[in-house]
Amino acid sequence: MAVGRSVPWLCALLLLLAAWVDVALGVAPCDVTEYQPEDSNLCCRFCPAGQYVFKPCRVNHTAGECRVCESGTFLAFPNGEPTCQRCIQCRKGDQEVVAKCSPTSDRQCQCKKGSFYCNSVDCVENCLRCKRCPGVVLSPCNATSDTVCATETDRGRPGKD
């Protein structure tokens, strides 16, 4: 009878001991706001967006040394990265900058207004030259759609000229 009562206590004690060993050895998983540096059992707090890990923490669950991303680089989210990402470059011939590169965001590009357009997301391939109308322009070319020209039938309708 005494053995039957001690089994639950023994199981609880073993679970508690296993959890203590995991924490003591640094095997416990890191929190969602932390990362585990290479060759380390520590959990370090993320650096904020716009900064990278210069030196990881030396004490578990603390922040290491973070540094601001240099000009031309960024990190958009809290992270445990050792370097920042390079900002994209807009193509000189057919794109223009619509949002500058900053430590927390990448540069944003679009096709040059009035000369080029793109009908795909992010225009990674290339921008297309805008169509020129021989007559009436119904809708001018913009960064995301080509020029819409009036047709012969459009010109003959009332209210189209």
PDB file of C-alpha atoms in Angstrom:
ATOM      1  CA  MET A   1       0.000   0.000   0.000  1.00  0.00           C
ATOM      2  CA  ALA A   2       2.817   2.420   0.822  1.00  0.00           C
ATOM      3  CA  VAL A   3       4.477   1.706  -2.548  1.00  0.00           C
ATOM      4  CA  GLY A   4       1.278   2.627  -4.496  1.00  0.00           C
ATOM      5  CA  ARG A   5       1.077   6.033  -2.768  1.00  0.00           C
ATOM      6  CA  SER A   6       4.718   6.884  -3.406  1.00  0.00           C
ATOM      7  CA  VAL A   7       4.624   6.294  -7.199  1.00  0.00           C
ATOM      8  CA  PRO A   8       2.867   9.637  -8.039  1.00  0.00           C
ATOM      9  CA  TRP A   9       5.282  11.493  -5.755  1.00  0.00           C
ATOM     10  CA  LEU A  10       8.252   9.770  -7.307  1.00  0.00           C
ATOM     11  CA  CYS A  11       7.034  10.643 -10.837  1.00  0.00           C
ATOM     12  CA  ALA A  12       6.499  14.285  -9.852  1.00  0.00           C
ATOM     13  CA  LEU A  13       9.961  14.436  -8.279  1.00  0.00           C
ATOM     14  CA  LEU A  14      11.585  12.959 -11.419  1.00  0.00           C
ATOM     15  CA  LEU A  15       9.775  15.461 -13.688  1.00  0.00           C
ATOM     16  CA  LEU A  16      10.857  18.348 -11.468  1.00  0.00           C
ATOM     17  CA  LEU A  17      14.436  17.086 -11.427  1.00  0.00           C
ATOM     18  CA  ALA A  18      14.462  16.716 -15.254  1.00  0.00           C
ATOM     19  CA  ALA A  19      13.154  20.280 -15.689  1.00  0.00           C
ATOM     20  CA  TRP A  20      15.784  21.614 -13.271  1.00  0.00           C
ATOM     21  CA  VAL A  21      18.580  19.806 -15.151  1.00  0.00           C
ATOM     22  CA  ASP A  22      17.343  21.240 -18.500  1.00  0.00           C
ATOM     23  CA  VAL A  23      17.377  24.780 -17.103  1.00  0.00           C
ATOM     24  CA  ALA A  24      20.721  24.320 -15.348  1.00  0.00           C
ATOM     25  CA  LEU A  25      22.359  22.997 -18.517  1.00  0.00           C
ATOM     26  CA  GLY A  26      20.724  25.613 -20.724  1.00  0.00           C
ATOM     27  CA  VAL A  27      18.808  23.017 -22.741  1.00  0.00           C
ATOM     28  CA  ALA A  28      15.423  24.675 -22.222  1.00  0.00           C
ATOM     29  CA  PRO A  29      14.112  26.261 -25.445  1.00  0.00           C
ATOM     30  CA  CYS A  30      14.388  30.012 -25.814  1.00  0.00           C
ATOM     31  CA  ASP A  31      11.372  32.297 -25.563  1.00  0.00           C
ATOM     32  CA  VAL A  32       9.811  33.646 -28.803  1.00  0.00           C
ATOM     33  CA  THR A  33      11.524  36.996 -28.097  1.00  0.00           C
ATOM     34  CA  GLU A  34      14.959  35.352 -27.814  1.00  0.00           C
ATOM     35  CA  TYR A  35      17.533  33.558 -29.959  1.00  0.00           C
ATOM     36  CA  GLN A  36      20.261  31.041 -29.171  1.00  0.00           C
ATOM     37  CA  PRO A  37      23.730  32.171 -30.310  1.00  0.00           C
ATOM     38  CA  GLU A  38      25.913  29.636 -32.149  1.00  0.00           C
ATOM     39  CA  ASP A  39      28.047  27.472 -29.864  1.00  0.00           C
ATOM     40  CA  SER A  40      26.076  28.594 -26.805  1.00  0.00           C
ATOM     41  CA  ASN A  41      23.424  27.236 -24.468  1.00  0.00           C
ATOM     42  CA  LEU A  42      22.223  30.735 -23.585  1.00  0.00           C
ATOM     43  CA  CYS A  43      19.029  32.455 -24.675  1.00  0.00           C
ATOM     44  CA  CYS A  44      19.617  36.119 -25.595  1.00  0.00           C
ATOM     45  CA  ARG A  45      16.952  38.788 -26.117  1.00  0.00           C
ATOM     46  CA  PHE A  46      16.445  39.914 -29.723  1.00  0.00           C
ATOM     47  CA  CYS A  47      17.901  43.190 -30.911  1.00  0.00           C
ATOM     48  CA  PRO A  48      15.200  45.660 -31.994  1.00  0.00           C
ATOM     49  CA  ALA A  49      14.334  46.236 -35.663  1.00  0.00           C
ATOM     50  CA  GLY A  50      17.028  48.333 -37.330  1.00  0.00           C
ATOM     51  CA  GLN A  51      19.812  46.803 -35.226  1.00  0.00           C
ATOM     52  CA  TYR A  52      21.979  43.668 -35.425  1.00  0.00           C
ATOM     53  CA  VAL A  53      23.803  41.554 -32.821  1.00  0.00           C
ATOM     54  CA  PHE A  54      27.330  42.916 -32.387  1.00  0.00           C
ATOM     55  CA  LYS A  55      28.028  40.693 -29.348  1.00  0.00           C
ATOM     56  CA  PRO A  56      25.656  38.046 -27.950  1.00  0.00           C
ATOM     57  CA  CYS A  57      24.646  38.065 -24.291  1.00  0.00           C
ATOM     58  CA  ARG A  58      26.839  36.512 -21.616  1.00  0.00           C
ATOM     59  CA  VAL A  59      24.030  36.016 -19.105  1.00  0.00           C
ATOM     60  CA  ASN A  60      20.956  33.925 -19.904  1.00  0.00           C
ATOM     61  CA  HIS A  61      17.771  35.855 -20.883  1.00  0.00           C
ATOM     62  CA  THR A  62      19.519  39.225 -21.204  1.00  0.00           C
ATOM     63  CA  ALA A  63      20.330  41.400 -24.203  1.00  0.00           C
ATOM     64  CA  GLY A  64      23.705  41.310 -25.870  1.00  0.00           C
ATOM     65  CA  GLU A  65      25.266  44.325 -27.562  1.00  0.00           C
ATOM     66  CA  CYS A  66      23.190  45.582 -30.493  1.00  0.00           C
ATOM     67  CA  ARG A  67      24.317  48.126 -33.103  1.00  0.00           C
ATOM     68  CA  VAL A  68      22.318  50.183 -35.602  1.00  0.00           C
ATOM     69  CA  CYS A  69      22.370  48.948 -39.211  1.00  0.00           C
ATOM     70  CA  GLU A  70      24.821  50.925 -41.346  1.00  0.00           C
ATOM     71  CA  SER A  71      23.707  53.108 -44.243  1.00  0.00           C
ATOM     72  CA  GLY A  72      22.376  51.000 -47.125  1.00  0.00           C
ATOM     73  CA  THR A  73      21.354  48.097 -44.868  1.00  0.00           C
ATOM     74  CA  PHE A  74      18.274  47.223 -42.799  1.00  0.00           C
ATOM     75  CA  LEU A  75      16.531  44.686 -40.550  1.00  0.00           C
ATOM     76  CA  ALA A  76      12.751  45.091 -40.471  1.00  0.00           C
ATOM     77  CA  PHE A  77      11.989  42.931 -37.402  1.00  0.00           C
ATOM     78  CA  PRO A  78      13.390  42.210 -33.920  1.00  0.00           C
ATOM     79  CA  ASN A  79      16.141  39.651 -34.531  1.00  0.00           C
ATOM     80  CA  GLY A  80      19.251  37.742 -33.534  1.00  0.00           C
ATOM     81  CA  GLU A  81      21.076  38.380 -36.824  1.00  0.00           C
ATOM     82  CA  PRO A  82      24.845  39.035 -36.910  1.00  0.00           C
ATOM     83  CA  THR A  83      24.538  41.332 -39.961  1.00  0.00           C
ATOM     84  CA  CYS A  84      21.946  43.579 -41.581  1.00  0.00           C
ATOM     85  CA  GLN A  85      20.508  42.929 -45.060  1.00  0.00           C
ATOM     86  CA  ARG A  86      21.534  45.105 -48.012  1.00  0.00           C
ATOM     87  CA  CYS A  87      18.808  47.367 -49.348  1.00  0.00           C
ATOM     88  CA  ILE A  88      17.726  46.738 -52.936  1.00  0.00           C
ATOM     89  CA  GLN A  89      18.890  49.089 -55.681  1.00  0.00           C
ATOM     90  CA  CYS A  90      16.354  50.594 -58.066  1.00  0.00           C
ATOM     91  CA  ARG A  91      17.214  50.031 -61.722  1.00  0.00           C
ATOM     92  CA  LYS A  92      18.560  53.297 -63.140  1.00  0.00           C
ATOM     93  CA  GLY A  93      16.880  53.179 -66.549  1.00  0.00           C
ATOM     94  CA  ASP A  94      13.279  52.359 -65.741  1.00  0.00           C
ATOM     95  CA  GLN A  95      12.678  52.657 -61.975  1.00  0.00           C
ATOM     96  CA  GLU A  96      12.499  55.411 -59.375  1.00  0.00           C
ATOM     97  CA  VAL A  97      12.671  55.369 -55.567  1.00  0.00           C
ATOM     98  CA  VAL A  98       9.339  55.740 -53.749  1.00  0.00           C
ATOM     99  CA  ALA A  99      10.632  54.959 -50.230  1.00  0.00           C
ATOM    100  CA  LYS A 100      14.223  55.386 -49.073  1.00  0.00           C
ATOM    101  CA  CYS A 101      16.265  52.678 -47.384  1.00  0.00           C
ATOM    102  CA  SER A 102      16.328  53.086 -43.596  1.00  0.00           C
ATOM    103  CA  PRO A 103      17.699  50.915 -40.766  1.00  0.00           C
ATOM    104  CA  THR A 104      14.195  49.404 -40.326  1.00  0.00           C
ATOM    105  CA  SER A 105      12.952  49.157 -43.942  1.00  0.00           C
ATOM    106  CA  ASP A 106      14.132  48.252 -47.418  1.00  0.00           C
ATOM    107  CA  ARG A 107      14.148  50.743 -50.306  1.00  0.00           C
ATOM    108  CA  GLN A 108      10.946  50.639 -52.388  1.00  0.00           C
ATOM    109  CA  CYS A 109      11.069  51.102 -56.159  1.00  0.00           C
ATOM    110  CA  GLN A 110       8.461  51.544 -58.870  1.00  0.00           C
ATOM    111  CA  CYS A 111       8.481  52.066 -62.615  1.00  0.00           C
ATOM    112  CA  LYS A 112       9.196  55.676 -63.639  1.00  0.00           C
ATOM    113  CA  LYS A 113       5.911  57.556 -63.872  1.00  0.00           C
ATOM    114  CA  GLY A 114       4.759  58.483 -67.349  1.00  0.00           C
ATOM    115  CA  SER A 115       7.393  56.468 -69.196  1.00  0.00           C
ATOM    116  CA  PHE A 116       7.147  52.918 -67.860  1.00  0.00           C
ATOM    117  CA  TYR A 117       4.612  50.640 -66.174  1.00  0.00           C
ATOM    118  CA  CYS A 118       4.567  47.178 -64.656  1.00  0.00           C
ATOM    119  CA  ASN A 119       1.678  44.763 -64.384  1.00  0.00           C
ATOM    120  CA  SER A 120       3.288  42.263 -61.984  1.00  0.00           C
ATOM    121  CA  VAL A 121       3.882  42.387 -58.237  1.00  0.00           C
ATOM    122  CA  ASP A 122       7.158  44.143 -57.297  1.00  0.00           C
ATOM    123  CA  CYS A 123       8.233  44.463 -60.982  1.00  0.00           C
ATOM    124  CA  VAL A 124      11.173  42.152 -60.495  1.00  0.00           C
ATOM    125  CA  GLU A 125      11.546  41.414 -64.216  1.00  0.00           C
ATOM    126  CA  ASN A 126      11.368  44.793 -65.911  1.00  0.00           C
ATOM    127  CA  CYS A 127       9.203  47.798 -66.520  1.00  0.00           C
ATOM    128  CA  LEU A 128       7.476  48.107 -69.887  1.00  0.00           C
ATOM    129  CA  ARG A 129       7.572  51.269 -71.998  1.00  0.00           C
ATOM    130  CA  CYS A 130       4.244  53.120 -72.032  1.00  0.00           C
ATOM    131  CA  LYS A 131       2.184  53.022 -75.220  1.00  0.00           C
ATOM    132  CA  ARG A 132       1.800  56.288 -77.161  1.00  0.00           C
ATOM    133  CA  CYS A 133      -1.638  57.074 -78.482  1.00  0.00           C
ATOM    134  CA  PRO A 134      -2.100  58.389 -82.011  1.00  0.00           C
ATOM    135  CA  GLY A 135      -5.200  60.231 -80.841  1.00  0.00           C
ATOM    136  CA  VAL A 136      -7.116  60.640 -77.600  1.00  0.00           C
ATOM    137  CA  VAL A 137      -5.748  59.238 -74.312  1.00  0.00           C
ATOM    138  CA  LEU A 138      -8.529  57.730 -72.190  1.00  0.00           C
ATOM    139  CA  SER A 139      -6.236  56.886 -69.273  1.00  0.00           C
ATOM    140  CA  PRO A 140      -2.595  57.975 -68.943  1.00  0.00           C
ATOM    141  CA  CYS A 141       0.210  55.544 -68.208  1.00  0.00           C
ATOM    142  CA  ASN A 142       1.151  55.196 -64.531  1.00  0.00           C
ATOM    143  CA  ALA A 143       3.480  52.952 -62.527  1.00  0.00           C
ATOM    144  CA  THR A 144       1.062  49.988 -62.615  1.00  0.00           C
ATOM    145  CA  SER A 145      -0.890  50.258 -65.886  1.00  0.00           C
ATOM    146  CA  ASP A 146      -0.263  51.156 -69.512  1.00  0.00           C
ATOM    147  CA  THR A 147      -1.812  54.046 -71.434  1.00  0.00           C
ATOM    148  CA  VAL A 148      -5.375  53.425 -72.616  1.00  0.00           C
ATOM    149  CA  CYS A 149      -5.989  54.940 -76.039  1.00  0.00           C
ATOM    150  CA  ALA A 150      -9.351  55.812 -77.552  1.00  0.00           C
ATOM    151  CA  THR A 151     -10.340  53.609 -80.473  1.00  0.00           C
ATOM    152  CA  GLU A 152     -12.089  54.783 -83.651  1.00  0.00           C
ATOM    153  CA  THR A 153     -15.424  53.638 -82.196  1.00  0.00           C
ATOM    154  CA  ASP A 154     -14.732  55.535 -78.920  1.00  0.00           C
ATOM    155  CA  ARG A 155     -14.091  58.754 -80.860  1.00  0.00           C
ATOM    156  CA  GLY A 156     -17.424  58.529 -82.673  1.00  0.00           C
ATOM    157  CA  ARG A 157     -19.487  58.177 -79.482  1.00  0.00           C
ATOM    158  CA  PRO A 158     -21.022  61.216 -77.808  1.00  0.00           C
ATOM    159  CA  GLY A 159     -19.147  62.265 -74.660  1.00  0.00           C
ATOM    160  CA  LYS A 160     -15.857  60.597 -75.705  1.00  0.00           C
ATOM    161  CA  ASP A 161     -14.258  63.652 -77.330  1.00  0.00           C
TER     162      ASP A 161
END
